[in-house]
Each structure stands twice: as C-alpha cells, then as structure tokens.
CSV table of C-alpha atoms and ligand atoms in Angstrom, one decimal:
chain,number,residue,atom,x,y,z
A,12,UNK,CA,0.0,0.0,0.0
A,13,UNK,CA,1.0,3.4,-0.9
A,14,UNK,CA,2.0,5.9,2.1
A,15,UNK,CA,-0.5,8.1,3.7
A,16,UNK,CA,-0.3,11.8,2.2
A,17,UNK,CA,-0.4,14.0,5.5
A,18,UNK,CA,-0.9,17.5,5.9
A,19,UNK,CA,-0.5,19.4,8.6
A,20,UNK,CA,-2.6,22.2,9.5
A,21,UNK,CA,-1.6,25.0,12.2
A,22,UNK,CA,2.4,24.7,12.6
A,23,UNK,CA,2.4,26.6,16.2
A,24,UNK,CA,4.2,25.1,19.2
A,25,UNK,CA,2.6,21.6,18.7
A,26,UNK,CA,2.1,21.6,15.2
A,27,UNK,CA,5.6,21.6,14.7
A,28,UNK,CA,6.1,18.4,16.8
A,29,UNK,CA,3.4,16.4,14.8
A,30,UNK,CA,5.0,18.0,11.7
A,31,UNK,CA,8.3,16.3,12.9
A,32,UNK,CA,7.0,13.1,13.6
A,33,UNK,CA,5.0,12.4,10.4
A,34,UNK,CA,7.9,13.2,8.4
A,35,UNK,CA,9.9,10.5,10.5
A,36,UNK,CA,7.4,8.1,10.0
A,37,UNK,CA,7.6,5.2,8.4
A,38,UNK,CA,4.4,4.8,5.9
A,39,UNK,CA,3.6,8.2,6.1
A,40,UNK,CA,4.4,11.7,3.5
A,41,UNK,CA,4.1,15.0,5.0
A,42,UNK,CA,2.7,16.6,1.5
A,43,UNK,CA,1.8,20.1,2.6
A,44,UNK,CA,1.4,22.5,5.4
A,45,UNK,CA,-1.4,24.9,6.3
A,46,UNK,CA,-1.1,27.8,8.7
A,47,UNK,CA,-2.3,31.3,8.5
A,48,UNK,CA,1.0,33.2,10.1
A,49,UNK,CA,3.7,33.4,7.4
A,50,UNK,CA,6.2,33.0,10.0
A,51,UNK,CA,5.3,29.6,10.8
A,52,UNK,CA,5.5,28.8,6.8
A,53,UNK,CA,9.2,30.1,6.8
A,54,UNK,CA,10.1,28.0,9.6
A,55,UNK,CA,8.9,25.1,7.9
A,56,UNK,CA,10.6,25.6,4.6
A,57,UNK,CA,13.8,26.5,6.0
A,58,UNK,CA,13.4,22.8,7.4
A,59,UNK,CA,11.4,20.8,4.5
A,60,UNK,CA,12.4,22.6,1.8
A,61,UNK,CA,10.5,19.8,-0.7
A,62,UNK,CA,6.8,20.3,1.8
A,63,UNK,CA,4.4,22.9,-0.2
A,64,UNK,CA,3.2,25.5,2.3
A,65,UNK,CA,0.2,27.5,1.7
A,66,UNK,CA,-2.0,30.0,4.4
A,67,UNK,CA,-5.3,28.7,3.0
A,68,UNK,CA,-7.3,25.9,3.9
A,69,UNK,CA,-9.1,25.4,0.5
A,70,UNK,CA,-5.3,24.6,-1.0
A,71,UNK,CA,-5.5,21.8,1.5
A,72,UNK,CA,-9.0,20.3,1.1
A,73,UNK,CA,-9.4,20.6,-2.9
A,74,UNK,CA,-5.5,18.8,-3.0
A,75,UNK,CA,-6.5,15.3,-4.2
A,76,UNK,CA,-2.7,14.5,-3.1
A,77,UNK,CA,-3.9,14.9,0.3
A,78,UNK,CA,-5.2,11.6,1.7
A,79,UNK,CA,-5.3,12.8,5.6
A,80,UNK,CA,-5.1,16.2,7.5
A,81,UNK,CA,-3.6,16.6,11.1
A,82,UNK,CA,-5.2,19.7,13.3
A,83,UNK,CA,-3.2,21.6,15.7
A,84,UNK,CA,-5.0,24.9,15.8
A,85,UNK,CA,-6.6,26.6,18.7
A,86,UNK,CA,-9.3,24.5,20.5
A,87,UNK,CA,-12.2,27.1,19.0
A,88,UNK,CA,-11.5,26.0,15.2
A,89,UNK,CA,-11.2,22.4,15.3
A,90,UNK,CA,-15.1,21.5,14.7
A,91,UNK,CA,-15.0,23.1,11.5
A,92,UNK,CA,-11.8,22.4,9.9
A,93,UNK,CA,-12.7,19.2,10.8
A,94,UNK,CA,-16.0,18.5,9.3
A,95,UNK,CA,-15.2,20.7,6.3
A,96,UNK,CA,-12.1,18.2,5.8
A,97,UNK,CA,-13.9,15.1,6.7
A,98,UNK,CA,-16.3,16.3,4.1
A,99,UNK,CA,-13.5,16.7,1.6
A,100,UNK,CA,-13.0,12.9,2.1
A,101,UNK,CA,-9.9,13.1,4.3
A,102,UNK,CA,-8.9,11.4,6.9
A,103,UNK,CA,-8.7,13.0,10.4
A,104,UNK,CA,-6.7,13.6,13.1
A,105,UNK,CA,-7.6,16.2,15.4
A,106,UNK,CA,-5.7,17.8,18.6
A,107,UNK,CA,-7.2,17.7,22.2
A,108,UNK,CA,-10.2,18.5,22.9
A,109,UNK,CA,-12.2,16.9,19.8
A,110,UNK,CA,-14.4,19.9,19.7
A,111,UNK,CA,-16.1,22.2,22.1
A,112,UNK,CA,-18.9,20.6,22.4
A,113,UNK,CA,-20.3,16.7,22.8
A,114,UNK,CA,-22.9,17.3,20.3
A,115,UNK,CA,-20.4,19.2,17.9
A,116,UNK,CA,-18.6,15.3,18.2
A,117,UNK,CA,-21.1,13.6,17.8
A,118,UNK,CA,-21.9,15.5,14.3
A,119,UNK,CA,-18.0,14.6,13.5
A,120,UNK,CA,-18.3,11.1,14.2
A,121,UNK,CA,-21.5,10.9,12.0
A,122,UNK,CA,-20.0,12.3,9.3
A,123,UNK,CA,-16.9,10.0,9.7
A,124,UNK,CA,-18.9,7.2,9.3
A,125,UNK,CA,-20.6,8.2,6.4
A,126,UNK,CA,-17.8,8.7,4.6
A,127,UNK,CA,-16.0,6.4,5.6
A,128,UNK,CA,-13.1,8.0,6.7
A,129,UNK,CA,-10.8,7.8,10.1
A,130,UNK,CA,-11.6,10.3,13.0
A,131,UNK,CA,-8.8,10.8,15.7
A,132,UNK,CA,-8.1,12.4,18.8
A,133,UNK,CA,-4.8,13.2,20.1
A,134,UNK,CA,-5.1,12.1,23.4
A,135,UNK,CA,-1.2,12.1,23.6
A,136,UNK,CA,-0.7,10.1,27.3
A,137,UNK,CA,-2.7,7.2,26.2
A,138,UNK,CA,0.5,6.8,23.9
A,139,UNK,CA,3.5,7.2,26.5
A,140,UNK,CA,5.1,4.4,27.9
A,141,UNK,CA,3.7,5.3,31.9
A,142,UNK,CA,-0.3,5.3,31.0
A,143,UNK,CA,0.4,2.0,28.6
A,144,UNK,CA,2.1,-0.3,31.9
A,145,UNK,CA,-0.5,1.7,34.1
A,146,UNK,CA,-3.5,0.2,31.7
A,147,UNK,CA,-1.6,-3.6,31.7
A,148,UNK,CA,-1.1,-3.4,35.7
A,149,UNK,CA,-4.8,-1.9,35.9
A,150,UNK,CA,-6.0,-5.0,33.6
A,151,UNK,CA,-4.0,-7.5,34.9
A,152,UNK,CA,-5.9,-7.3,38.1
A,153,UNK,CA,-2.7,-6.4,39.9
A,154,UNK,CA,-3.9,-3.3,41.3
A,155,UNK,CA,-7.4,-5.0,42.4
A,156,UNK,CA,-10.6,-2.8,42.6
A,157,UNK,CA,-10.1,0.8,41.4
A,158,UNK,CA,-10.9,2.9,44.2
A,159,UNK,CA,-10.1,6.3,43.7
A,160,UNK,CA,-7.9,8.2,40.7
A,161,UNK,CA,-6.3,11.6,41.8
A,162,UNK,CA,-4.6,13.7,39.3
A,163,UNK,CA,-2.5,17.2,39.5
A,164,UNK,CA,-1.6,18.8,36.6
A,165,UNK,CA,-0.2,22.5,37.8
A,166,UNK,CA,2.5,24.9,36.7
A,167,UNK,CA,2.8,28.5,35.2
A,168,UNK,CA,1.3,27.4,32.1
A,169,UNK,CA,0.7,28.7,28.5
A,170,UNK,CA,-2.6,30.4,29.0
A,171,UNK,CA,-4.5,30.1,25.9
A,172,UNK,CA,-6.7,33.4,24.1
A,173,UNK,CA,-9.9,30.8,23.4
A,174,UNK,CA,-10.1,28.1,26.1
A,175,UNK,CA,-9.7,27.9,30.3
A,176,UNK,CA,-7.4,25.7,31.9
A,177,UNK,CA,-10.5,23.3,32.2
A,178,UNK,CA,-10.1,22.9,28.4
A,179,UNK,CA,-6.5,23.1,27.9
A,180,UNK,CA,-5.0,20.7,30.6
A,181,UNK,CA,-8.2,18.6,31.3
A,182,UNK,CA,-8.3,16.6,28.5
A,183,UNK,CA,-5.1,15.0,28.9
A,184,UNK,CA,-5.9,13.5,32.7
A,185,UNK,CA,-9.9,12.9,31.2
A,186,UNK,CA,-8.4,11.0,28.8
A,187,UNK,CA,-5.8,8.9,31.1
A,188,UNK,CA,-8.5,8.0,33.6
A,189,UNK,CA,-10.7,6.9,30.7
A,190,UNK,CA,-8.4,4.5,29.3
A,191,UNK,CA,-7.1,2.9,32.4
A,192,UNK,CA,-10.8,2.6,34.3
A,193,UNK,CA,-12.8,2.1,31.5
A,194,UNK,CA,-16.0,2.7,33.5
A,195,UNK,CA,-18.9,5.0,32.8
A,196,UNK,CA,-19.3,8.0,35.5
A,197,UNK,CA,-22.3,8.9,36.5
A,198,UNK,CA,-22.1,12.6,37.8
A,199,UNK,CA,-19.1,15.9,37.9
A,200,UNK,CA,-19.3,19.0,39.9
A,201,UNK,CA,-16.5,21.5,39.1
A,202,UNK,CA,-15.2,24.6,40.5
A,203,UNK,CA,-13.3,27.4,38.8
A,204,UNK,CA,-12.2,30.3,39.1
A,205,UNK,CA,-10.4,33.9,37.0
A,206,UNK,CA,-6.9,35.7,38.6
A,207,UNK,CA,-5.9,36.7,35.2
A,208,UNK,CA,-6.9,39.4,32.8
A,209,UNK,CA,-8.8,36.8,30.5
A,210,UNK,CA,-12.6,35.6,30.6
A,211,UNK,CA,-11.1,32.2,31.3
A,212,UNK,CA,-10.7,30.4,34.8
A,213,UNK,CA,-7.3,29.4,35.2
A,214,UNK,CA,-8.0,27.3,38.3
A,215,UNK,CA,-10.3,24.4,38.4
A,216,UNK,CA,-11.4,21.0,40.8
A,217,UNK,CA,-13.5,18.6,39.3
A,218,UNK,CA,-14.6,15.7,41.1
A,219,UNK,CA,-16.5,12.9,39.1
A,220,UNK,CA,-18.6,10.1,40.5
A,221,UNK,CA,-19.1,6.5,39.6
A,222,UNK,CA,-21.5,4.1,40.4
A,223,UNK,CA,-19.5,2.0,42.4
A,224,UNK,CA,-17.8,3.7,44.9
A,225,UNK,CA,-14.7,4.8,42.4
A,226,UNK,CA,-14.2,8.8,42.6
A,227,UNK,CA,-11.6,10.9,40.5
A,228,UNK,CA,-10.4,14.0,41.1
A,229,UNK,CA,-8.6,16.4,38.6
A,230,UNK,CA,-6.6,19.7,40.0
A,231,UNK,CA,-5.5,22.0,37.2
A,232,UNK,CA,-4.1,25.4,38.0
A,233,UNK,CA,-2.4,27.7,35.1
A,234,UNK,CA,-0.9,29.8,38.5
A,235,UNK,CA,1.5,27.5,40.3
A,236,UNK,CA,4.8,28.3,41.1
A,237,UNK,CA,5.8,24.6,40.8
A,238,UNK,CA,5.5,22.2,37.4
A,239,UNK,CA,3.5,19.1,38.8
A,240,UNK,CA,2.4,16.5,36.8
A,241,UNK,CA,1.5,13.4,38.8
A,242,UNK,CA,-1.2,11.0,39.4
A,243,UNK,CA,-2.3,8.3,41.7
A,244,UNK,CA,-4.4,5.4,41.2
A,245,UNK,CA,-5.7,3.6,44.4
A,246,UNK,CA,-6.9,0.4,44.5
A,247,UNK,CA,-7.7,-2.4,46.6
A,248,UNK,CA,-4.4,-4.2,46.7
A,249,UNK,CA,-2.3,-2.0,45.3
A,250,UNK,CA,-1.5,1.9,44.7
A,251,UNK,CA,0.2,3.4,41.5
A,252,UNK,CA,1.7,6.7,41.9
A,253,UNK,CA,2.5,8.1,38.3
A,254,UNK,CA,5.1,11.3,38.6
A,255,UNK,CA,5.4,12.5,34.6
A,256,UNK,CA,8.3,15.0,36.2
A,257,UNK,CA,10.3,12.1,37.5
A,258,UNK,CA,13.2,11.3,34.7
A,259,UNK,CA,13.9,7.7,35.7
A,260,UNK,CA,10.9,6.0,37.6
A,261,UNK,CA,8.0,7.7,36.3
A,262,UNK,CA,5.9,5.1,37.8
A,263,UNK,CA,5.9,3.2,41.0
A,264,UNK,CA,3.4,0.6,42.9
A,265,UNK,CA,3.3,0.5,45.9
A,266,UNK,CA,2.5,-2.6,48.2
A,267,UNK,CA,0.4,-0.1,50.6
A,268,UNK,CA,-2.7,-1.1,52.1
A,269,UNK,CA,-5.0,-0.6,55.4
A,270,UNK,CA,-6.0,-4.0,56.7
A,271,UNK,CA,-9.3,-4.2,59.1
A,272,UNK,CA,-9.7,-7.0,61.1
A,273,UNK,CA,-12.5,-7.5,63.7
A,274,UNK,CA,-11.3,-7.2,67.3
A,275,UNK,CA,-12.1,-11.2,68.7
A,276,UNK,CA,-12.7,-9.7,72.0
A,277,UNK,CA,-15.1,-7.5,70.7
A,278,UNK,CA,-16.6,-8.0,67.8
A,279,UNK,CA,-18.6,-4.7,66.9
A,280,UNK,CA,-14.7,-2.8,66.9
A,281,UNK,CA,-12.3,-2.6,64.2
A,282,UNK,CA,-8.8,-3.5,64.4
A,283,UNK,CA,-7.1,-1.5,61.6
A,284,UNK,CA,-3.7,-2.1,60.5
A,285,UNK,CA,-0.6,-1.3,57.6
A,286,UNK,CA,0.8,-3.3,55.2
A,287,UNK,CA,3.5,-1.8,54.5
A,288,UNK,CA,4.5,-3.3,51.4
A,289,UNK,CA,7.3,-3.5,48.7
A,290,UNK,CA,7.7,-0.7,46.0
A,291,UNK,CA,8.4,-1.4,42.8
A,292,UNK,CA,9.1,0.6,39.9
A,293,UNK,CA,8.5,-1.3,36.3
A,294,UNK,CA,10.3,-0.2,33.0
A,295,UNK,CA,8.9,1.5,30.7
A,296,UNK,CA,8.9,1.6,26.8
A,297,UNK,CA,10.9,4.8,25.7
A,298,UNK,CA,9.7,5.4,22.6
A,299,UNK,CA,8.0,9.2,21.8
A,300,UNK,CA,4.3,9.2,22.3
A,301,UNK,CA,3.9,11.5,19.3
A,302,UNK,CA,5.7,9.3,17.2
A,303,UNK,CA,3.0,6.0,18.4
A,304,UNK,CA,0.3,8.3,18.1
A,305,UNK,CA,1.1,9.1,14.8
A,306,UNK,CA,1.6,5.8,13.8
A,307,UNK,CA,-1.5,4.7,15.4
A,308,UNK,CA,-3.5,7.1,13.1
A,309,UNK,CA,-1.6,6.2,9.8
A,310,UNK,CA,-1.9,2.2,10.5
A,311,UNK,CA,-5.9,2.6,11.3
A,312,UNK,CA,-6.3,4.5,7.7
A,313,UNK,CA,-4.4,1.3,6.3
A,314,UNK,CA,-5.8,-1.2,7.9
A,315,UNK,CA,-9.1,0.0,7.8
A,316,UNK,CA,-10.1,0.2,11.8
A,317,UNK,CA,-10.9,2.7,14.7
A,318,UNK,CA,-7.9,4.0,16.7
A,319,UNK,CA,-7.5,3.5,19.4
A,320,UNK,CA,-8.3,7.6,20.2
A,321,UNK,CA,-11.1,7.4,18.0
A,322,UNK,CA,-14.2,9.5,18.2
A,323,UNK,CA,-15.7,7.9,20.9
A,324,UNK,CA,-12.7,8.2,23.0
A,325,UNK,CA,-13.3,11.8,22.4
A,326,UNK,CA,-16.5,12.2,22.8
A,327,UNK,CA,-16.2,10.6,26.4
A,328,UNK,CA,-13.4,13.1,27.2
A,329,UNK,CA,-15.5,16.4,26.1
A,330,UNK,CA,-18.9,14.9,27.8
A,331,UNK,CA,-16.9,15.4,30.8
A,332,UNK,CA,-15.5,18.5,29.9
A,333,UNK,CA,-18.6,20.4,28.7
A,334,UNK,CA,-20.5,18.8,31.7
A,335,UNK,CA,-17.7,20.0,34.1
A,336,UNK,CA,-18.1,23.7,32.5
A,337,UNK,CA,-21.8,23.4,33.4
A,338,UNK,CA,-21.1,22.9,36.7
A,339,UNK,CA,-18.6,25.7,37.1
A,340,UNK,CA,-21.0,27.9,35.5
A,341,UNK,CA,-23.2,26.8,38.4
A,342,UNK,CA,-20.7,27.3,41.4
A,343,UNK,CA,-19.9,23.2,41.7
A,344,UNK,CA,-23.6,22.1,41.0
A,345,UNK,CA,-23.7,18.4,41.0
A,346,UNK,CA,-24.6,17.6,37.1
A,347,UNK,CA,-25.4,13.6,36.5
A,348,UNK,CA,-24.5,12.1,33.0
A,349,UNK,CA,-27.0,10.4,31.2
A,350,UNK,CA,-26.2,7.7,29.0
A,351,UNK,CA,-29.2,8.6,26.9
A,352,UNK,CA,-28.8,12.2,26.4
A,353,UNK,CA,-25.7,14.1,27.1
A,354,UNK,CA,-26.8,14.7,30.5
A,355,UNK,CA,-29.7,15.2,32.8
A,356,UNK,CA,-29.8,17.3,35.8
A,357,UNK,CA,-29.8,16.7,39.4
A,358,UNK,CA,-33.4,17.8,41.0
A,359,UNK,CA,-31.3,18.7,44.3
A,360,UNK,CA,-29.9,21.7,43.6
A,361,UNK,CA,-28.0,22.1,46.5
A,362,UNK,CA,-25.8,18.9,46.1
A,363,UNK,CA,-21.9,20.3,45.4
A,364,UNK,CA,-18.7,18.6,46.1
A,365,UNK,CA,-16.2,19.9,48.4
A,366,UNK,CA,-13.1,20.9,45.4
A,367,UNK,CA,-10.4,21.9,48.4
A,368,UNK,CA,-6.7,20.7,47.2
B,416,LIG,N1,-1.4,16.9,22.9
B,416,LIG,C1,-0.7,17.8,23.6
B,416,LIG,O1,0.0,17.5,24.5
B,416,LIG,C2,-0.8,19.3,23.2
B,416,LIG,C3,0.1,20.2,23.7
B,416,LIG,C4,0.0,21.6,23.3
B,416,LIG,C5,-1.1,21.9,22.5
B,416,LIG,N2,-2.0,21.0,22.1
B,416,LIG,C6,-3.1,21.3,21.2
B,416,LIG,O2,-2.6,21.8,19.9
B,416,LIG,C7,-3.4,22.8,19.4
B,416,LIG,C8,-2.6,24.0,19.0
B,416,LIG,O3,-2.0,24.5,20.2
B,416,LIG,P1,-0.6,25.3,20.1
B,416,LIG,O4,-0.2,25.5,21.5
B,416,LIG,O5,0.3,24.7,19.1
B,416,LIG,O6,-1.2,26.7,19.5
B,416,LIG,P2,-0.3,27.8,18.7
B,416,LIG,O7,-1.1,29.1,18.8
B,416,LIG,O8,1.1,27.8,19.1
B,416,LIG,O9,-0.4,27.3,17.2
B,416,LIG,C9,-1.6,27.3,16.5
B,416,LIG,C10,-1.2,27.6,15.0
B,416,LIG,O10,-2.4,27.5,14.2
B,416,LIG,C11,-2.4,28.5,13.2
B,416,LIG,N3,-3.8,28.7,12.8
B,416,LIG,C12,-4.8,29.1,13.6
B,416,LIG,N4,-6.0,29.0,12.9
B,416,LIG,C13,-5.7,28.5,11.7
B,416,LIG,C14,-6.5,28.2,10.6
B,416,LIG,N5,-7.8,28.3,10.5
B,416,LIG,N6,-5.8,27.7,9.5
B,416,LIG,C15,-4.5,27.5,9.5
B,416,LIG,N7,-3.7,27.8,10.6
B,416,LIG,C16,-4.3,28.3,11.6
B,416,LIG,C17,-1.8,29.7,14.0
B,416,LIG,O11,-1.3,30.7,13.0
B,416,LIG,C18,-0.7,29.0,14.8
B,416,LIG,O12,0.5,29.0,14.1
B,416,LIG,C19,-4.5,23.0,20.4
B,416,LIG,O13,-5.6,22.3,20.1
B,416,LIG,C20,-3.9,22.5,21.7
B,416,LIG,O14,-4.9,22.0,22.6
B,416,LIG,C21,-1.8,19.7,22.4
C-alpha cells in the first residue's frame, strides 16, 4: 500500500512536533502545510524545503494528493476544519479536545462514518510508555478494585486566548483515567475560578462520580509556582503513583494497604492495621508518544479500523469536559451524566462537592 499523504494544518508550538513526527514516519508523507501566520511557513521551509506551504485551507481540502489532515490549531476551530475536511474525504486527526462541544462530536463522528473515513483524537498520554504499563497493571488485576484516581496537573502554564485551563490541561488527565478505568461515570461538579486578565478560569477542581464507589479527582491550575504532573491510582491491593516529572521512575506501585480485622474480644470494633508493602518501579517503553500516536493514526487509515483515540474516545473526554463547564458555570452544581442524552440534571440543587486541594 502506498504511504498516507499528511498535511499538517496550524504549525504553532505543537504543530511543529506532529510535523516532525510524520515526516519521521515510516508509511507516512508529510505533502503540505497549512497555517495562516507566514512566519510559521518560513520556519517550515527552511526545514522541509520539498513540503508545499500555503495559508489557505481550501489549498488543502481541494489537493486530491492529500489523503489525511492533522489539526493543531486553537481549540475554537477544530469542529470546522474538521468537518469541512472530513467532508473533503480526508482522513482526520484532530488535537485535544475533539471539539467544544459533545454534540459538535457527535456531528464529527456521523460524518466520519458516512464517509468512511478515520476520525482521531490526540489524546497524547494514552501513547507514552507510563499510562500504557498503568493500563496492563490496571487490567491484569494487579492493582485490584479501582478505588479512587487523583490527578495534578499545575505549573505557570501557556494560558490560551480561546479556552480555560478546564479545556486546555483537562483533556489529557480525562483522557488517562478513561483509558485505564474504563467505567462510565455517573455525575461531575467542578469549581473554577479567574486571577488573570482573560474571561477564562485558570484554576479548576472537578470531582467525578461513579457508580460504584470509584471517585476521580482532577486539580488543574495555570498559576502554580511549581510544574507538577503526577497521578495516583488507588486500588484495593495496590497503589500506583504516576510522577510524569520524575526522569527515571515515572511510575511506582506500591504494596500499601490498610487492613481491618475484627477485634475477637469484641466484635462490633475494628482492628485497623498497615501493610506496609514493597515498591516497585516497572520499566517502561521509551519510545515518543507522538511518534506512536502518529503511527496509530496512519496504520488505522491502512488497515481500515478505529484507533484506538477514535471518536468515541473523544467524545467521552468532552462529555466530561462540557459537563464539568456546566457545573462551574453553576458554582460546583452536582450535574449527572446520562447515557441517553448528554446529560440530565440533578433535581437537588443544593448537592456540590467539596473541590479543596
Ligand atoms: N497533545 C498535547 O500535549 C498538546 C500540547 C499543546 C497543544 N496541544 C493542542 O494543539 C493545538 C494548538 O496549540 P498550540 O499551543 O500549538 O497553539 P499555537 O497558537 O502555538 O499554534 C496554532 C497555530 O495554528 C495557526 N492557525 C490558527 N487558525 C488557523 C487556521 N484556521 N488555518 C491555518 N492555521 C491556523 C496559527 O497561526 C498558529 O501558528 C490546540 O488544540 C492544543 O490544545 C496539544
């Protein structure tokens, strides 16, 4: 089979890091490049002098040489350059978030399907070598019962002109928790709120419920002094702690437990105890998530199947971010997810969840 015939369209910070990998990639040609700032074409001519650059999108969709496109431009345009490729017959692969809204992903994954055409999200994690051995530790039953997922993602971050740090750094914890619980949640309650001179909340806590006892929690702050990037995953025999800042052992389980016994003397009091467990810290592949997700999108177009980021992967991850937005509109109302509709709403209107740190 003949390679895949990329373009890339907005060649900004992260364009330029899919534009990278696609041109290393085996099975893939980068053919052209799309962006509206004429300094971002130079910079990728003075690199790829044989890639055809061009500010308009048209050049891109009516380009029969073009067999997929790849979106990394802000969050607020990638519903319609999107559907207006997917209805160009390209394949797509679109950055994080999918779109802005679940019903806007929906539309995308309709279309997809009608014309038969591959629909990606870059949910980058899902790709790196941590959340893959999370996901076979988490399978393997190693970990037991999920209990309770707790994420930080914090640092002095690149505040975005079209999006809050809901939008921006939520997707990517979303997204791990999706892939490594694989259960449906049942209600979020978010709270945000604004310290800089933008209409967007650059500090948010969203707590989402599940049916079964299993709570997540996501902390995202564009106004730390501190880059933190870690994760734990709690579960009934064992405890993950993922530290994405840690060079070496990114990962680590721990063999950490509270035991409750009943006391034989009495029976109606607990005796609680520690197990105090080994730690262990597993290897993990090396490889460049970029580069996998990449070549995740390029082998689905070939071999004719969903990706594993596919639409629905997306759509879970901006259900949860358009329902979390709800509830920060609503000072931490408790909004429950429907599986129906995209959601229903809690009768009780008094029912938040405490967001402290
Ligand atoms: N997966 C990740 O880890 C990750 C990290 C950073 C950013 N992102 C995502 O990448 C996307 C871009 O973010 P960024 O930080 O690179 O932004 P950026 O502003 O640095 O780059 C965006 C580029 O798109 C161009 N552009 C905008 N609208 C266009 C249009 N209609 N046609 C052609 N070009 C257009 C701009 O000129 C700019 O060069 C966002 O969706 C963001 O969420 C993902």
């Amino acid at each position: 089979m003949s390679n895949v015939r990329v373009a890339v369209i907005g060649c900004g910070y992260w364009g330029q890091n899919l534009l990278r990998n696609f041109c290393e990639l085996e099975g893939a040609d980068v053919v052209m490049v799309c962006d509206f700032d004429p300094r971002s074409l130079n910079r990728v001519t003075r690199r790829y002098p044989s890639i055809e650059v061009t500010p308009s999108y048209g050049d891109v969709l009516a380009n029969p040489r073009v067999d997929a496109v790849v979106i990394a431009t802000p969050v607020s345009t990638h519903y319609s350059l999107a559907k207006q490729a997917l209805s160009a017959n390209k394949h797509v692969l679109v950055e994080k978030p999918l779109a802005q809204s679940a019903s806007q992903v929906l539309d995308l994954m309709e279309l997809s399907e009608r014309m038969g055409k591959t629909l990606m999200v870059d949910h980058t994690f899902l790709y790196t070598g941590a959340v893959r051995r999370m996901k076979t530790l988490v399978d393997s039953g190693d970990i037991g019962q999920l209990l309770y997922f707790d994420s930080v993602r914090i640092s002095l971050g690149l505040v975005q002109s079209d999006i809050n740090v809901l939008w921006d750094l939520g997707p990517h914890d979303l997204a791990i928790m999706d892939y490594l619980c694989g259960q449906t949640p049942v209600a979020i309650a978010a709270t945000g709120v604004k310290h800089l001179n933008t209409p967007y909340e650059n500090v948010a806590y969203v707590t989402v419920q599940f049916g079964n006892n299993f709570i997540a929690h996501f902390h995202l702050n564009w106004l730390a002094p501190v880059k933190v990037r870690r994760t734990l995953v709690g579960g009934s025999k064992k405890m993950i702690v993922y530290d994405d800042m840690e060079n070496i052992e990114k990962v680590k389980v721990y063999d950490k437990g509270i035991v409750q016994t009943h006391d034989p003397d009495r029976r109606e009091k607990m005796l609680t105890g520690y197990r105090n467990g080994d730690m262990f810290a597993p290897q993990l592949e090396g490889s460049e998530a970029l580069r996998l997700m990449a070549r995740e999108f390029v082998a689905s177009i070939v071999e004719k199947r969903a990706p594993l980021s596919d639409g629905n992967a997306g759509y879970r991850v901006v259900r949860l971010l358009e329902a979390a937005q709800r509830s920060i509109e609503e000072n931490g109302r408790l909004i429950y997810l429907d599986q129906e509709s995209l959601w229903s709403e809690t009768s009780a209107d008094t029912s938040t969840v405490a967001a402290a740190d």
